[in-house]
Coordinates of C-alpha atoms in Angstrom, one line a residue:
X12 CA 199.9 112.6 92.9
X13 CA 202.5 111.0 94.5
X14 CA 205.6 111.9 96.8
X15 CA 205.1 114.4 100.1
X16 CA 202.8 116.9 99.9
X17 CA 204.6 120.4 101.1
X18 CA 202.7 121.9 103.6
X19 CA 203.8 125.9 103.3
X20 CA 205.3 127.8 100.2
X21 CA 209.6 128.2 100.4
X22 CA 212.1 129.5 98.3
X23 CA 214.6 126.8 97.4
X24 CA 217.9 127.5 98.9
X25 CA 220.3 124.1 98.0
X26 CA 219.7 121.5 96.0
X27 CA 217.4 120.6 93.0
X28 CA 214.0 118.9 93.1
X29 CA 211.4 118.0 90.9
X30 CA 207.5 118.6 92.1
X31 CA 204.3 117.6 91.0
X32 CA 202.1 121.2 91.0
X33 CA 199.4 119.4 89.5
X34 CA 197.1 120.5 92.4
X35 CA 197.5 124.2 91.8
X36 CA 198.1 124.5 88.1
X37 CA 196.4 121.6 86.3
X38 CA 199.7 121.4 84.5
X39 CA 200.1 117.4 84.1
X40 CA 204.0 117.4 83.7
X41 CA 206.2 117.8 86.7
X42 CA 208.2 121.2 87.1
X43 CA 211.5 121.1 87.9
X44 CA 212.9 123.4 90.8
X45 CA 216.9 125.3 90.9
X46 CA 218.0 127.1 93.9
X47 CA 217.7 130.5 94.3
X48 CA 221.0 132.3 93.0
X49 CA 222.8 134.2 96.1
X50 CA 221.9 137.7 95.4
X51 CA 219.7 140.2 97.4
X52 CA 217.5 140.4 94.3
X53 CA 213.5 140.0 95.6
X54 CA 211.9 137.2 94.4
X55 CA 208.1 136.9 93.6
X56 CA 206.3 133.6 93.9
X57 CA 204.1 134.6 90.3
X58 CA 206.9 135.8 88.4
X59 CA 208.6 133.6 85.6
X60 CA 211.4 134.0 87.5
X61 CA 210.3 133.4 91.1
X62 CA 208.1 130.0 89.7
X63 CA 211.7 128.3 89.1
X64 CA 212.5 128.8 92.7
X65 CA 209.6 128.5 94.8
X66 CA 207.7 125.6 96.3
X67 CA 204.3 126.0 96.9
X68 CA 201.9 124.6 99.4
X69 CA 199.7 122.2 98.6
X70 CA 201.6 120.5 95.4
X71 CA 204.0 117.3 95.8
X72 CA 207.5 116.7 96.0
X73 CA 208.7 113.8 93.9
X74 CA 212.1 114.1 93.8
X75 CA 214.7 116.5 95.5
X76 CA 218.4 116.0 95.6
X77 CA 221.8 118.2 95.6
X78 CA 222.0 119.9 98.7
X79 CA 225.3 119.5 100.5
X80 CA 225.4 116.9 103.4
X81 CA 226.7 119.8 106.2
X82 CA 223.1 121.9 105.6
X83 CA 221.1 118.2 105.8
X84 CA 219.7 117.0 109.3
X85 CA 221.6 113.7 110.7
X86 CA 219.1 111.1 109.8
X87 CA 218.5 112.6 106.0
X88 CA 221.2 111.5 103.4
X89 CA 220.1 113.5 100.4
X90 CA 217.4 116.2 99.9
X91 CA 217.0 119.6 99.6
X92 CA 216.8 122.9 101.6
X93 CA 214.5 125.2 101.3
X94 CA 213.4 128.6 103.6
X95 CA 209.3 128.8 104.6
X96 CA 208.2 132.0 103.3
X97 CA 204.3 131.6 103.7
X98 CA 202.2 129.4 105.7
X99 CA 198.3 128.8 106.4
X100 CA 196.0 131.1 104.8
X101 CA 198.9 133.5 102.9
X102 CA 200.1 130.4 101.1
X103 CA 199.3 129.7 97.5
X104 CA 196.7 127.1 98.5
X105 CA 195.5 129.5 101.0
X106 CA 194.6 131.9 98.8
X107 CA 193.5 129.3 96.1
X108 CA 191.0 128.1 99.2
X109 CA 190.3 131.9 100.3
X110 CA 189.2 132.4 96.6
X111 CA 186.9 129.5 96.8
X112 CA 185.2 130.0 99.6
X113 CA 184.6 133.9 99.5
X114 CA 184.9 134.3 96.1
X115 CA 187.3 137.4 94.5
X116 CA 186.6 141.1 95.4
X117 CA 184.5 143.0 92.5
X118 CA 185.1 146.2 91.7
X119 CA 183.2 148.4 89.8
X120 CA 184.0 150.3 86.9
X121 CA 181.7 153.6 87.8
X122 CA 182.5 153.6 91.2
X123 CA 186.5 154.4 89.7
X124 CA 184.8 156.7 87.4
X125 CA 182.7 158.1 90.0
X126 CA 186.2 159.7 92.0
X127 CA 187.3 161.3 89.1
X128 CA 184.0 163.0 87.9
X129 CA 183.7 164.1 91.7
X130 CA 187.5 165.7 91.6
X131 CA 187.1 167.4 88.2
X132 CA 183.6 168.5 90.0
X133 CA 185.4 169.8 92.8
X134 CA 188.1 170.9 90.7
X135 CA 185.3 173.2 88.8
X136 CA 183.6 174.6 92.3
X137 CA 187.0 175.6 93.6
X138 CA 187.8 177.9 90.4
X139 CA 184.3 178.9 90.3
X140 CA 184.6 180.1 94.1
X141 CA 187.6 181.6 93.9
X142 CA 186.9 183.8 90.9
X143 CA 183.3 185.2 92.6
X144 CA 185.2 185.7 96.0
X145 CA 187.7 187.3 94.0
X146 CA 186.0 189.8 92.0
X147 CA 183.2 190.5 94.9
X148 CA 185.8 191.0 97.6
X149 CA 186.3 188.5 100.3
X150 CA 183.2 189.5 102.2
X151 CA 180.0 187.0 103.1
X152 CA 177.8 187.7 100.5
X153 CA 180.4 186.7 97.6
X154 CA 181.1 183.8 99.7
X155 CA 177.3 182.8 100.2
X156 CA 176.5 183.7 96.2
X157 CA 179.6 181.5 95.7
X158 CA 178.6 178.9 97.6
X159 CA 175.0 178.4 96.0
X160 CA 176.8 178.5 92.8
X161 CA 178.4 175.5 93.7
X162 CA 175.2 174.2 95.1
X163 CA 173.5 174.2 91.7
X164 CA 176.2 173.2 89.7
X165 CA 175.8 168.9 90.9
X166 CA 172.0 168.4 90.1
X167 CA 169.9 166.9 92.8
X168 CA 168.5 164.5 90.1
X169 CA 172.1 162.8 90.2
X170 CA 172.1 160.4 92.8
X171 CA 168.4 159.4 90.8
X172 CA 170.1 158.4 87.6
X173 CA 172.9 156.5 89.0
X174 CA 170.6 154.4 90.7
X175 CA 168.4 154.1 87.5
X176 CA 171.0 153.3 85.6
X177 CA 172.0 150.7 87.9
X178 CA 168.6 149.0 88.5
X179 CA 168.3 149.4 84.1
X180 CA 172.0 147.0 84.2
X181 CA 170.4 144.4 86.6
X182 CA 167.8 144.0 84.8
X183 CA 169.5 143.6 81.3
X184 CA 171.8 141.1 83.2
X185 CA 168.6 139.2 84.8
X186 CA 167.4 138.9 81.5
X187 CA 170.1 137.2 79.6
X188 CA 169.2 133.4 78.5
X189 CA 171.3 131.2 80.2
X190 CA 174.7 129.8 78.5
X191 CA 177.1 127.1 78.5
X192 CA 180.9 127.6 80.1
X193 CA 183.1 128.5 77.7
X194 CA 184.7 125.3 76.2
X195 CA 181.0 123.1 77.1
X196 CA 179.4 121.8 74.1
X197 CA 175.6 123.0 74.3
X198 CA 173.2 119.6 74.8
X199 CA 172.3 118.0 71.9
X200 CA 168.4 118.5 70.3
X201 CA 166.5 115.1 71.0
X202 CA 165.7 113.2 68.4
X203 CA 162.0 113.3 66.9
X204 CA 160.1 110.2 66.3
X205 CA 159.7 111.1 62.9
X206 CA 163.7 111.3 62.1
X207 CA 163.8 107.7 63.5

């Protein structure tokens, strides 16, 4: 695209402009950018609200006008103002890069299972506990007995299933033919010499 590329995310402060975000979005159509209204409201870059205000690194600046002459440098007769509210790799094209290169953080579904089966586990033991030290008398055989009670109760097979059960996913995964990106046609059959 055309115009000056802005080299670190800002809110606008004065002044209108009209950018190219291209670059980021894909979007082919310029977006045009209003100053931030004077409130002490926070203002999120991915909001609907915050995208009206904020420049972002990386995209270009085609046209910016409206900011009063007093807040302009000597040698610039019309522009805008804006304040720098990220730079480098905390920018929007930082993190579009950091993505990229290091790819997004994966998170597990049984791992955020796993804490809660482990707390209603513990949850469990405690009561359990409790109501043997309770009606044996605090003393250290109800606390032992209580104890190996709790022992018992998580199998020692566990920690073999999970990892069973993980190795049987791979596997399944591993196994899966190989398709197209969404929104790729699939290649087309070739054609036989007796069709011709």
């Amino acid at each position: 695209g055309g115009g000056v590329m802005i080299a670190a995310d800002a809110i606008l402060v004065a002044g209108a402009c009209v950018v190219d975000e291209s670059m980021l979005t894909g979007e082919t159509m310029p977006m045009q950018k209003f100053p931030v209204e004077p409130d002490a409201r926070p203002r999120h870059p991915d909001s609907s609200d915050g995208k009206k205000v904020f420049l972002f690194s990386g995209t270009h600046l085609l046209h910016a006008t409206g900011a009063p002459t007093h807040m302009m440098p000597d040698d610039v007769e019309e522009g805008v103002v804006a304040v720098v509210t990220h730079v480098g790799a905390r920018s929007t094209r930082g993190a579009l890069f950091r993505t990229l290169l290091f790819g997004s953080p994966l998170e597990f579904q049984m791992a955020s299972e796993a804490a809660v089966v482990l707390g209603l586990l513990a949850g469990i033991a405690l009561f359990d506990f409790l109501c043997v030290s309770i009606s044996y008398g605090f003393n250290m055989s109800s606390i032992l007995s209580a104890t190996f009670m709790i022992i018992s109760m998580v199998s020692p097979l566990l920690s073999v299933a999970v990892f069973l059960g993980q190795l049987a996913s791979a596997k399944r995964l591993s196994k899966q033919p190989k398709r197209p990106p969404p929104g790729h046609a699939p290649p087309r059959p070739s054609r036989s010499a007796t069709e011709m």
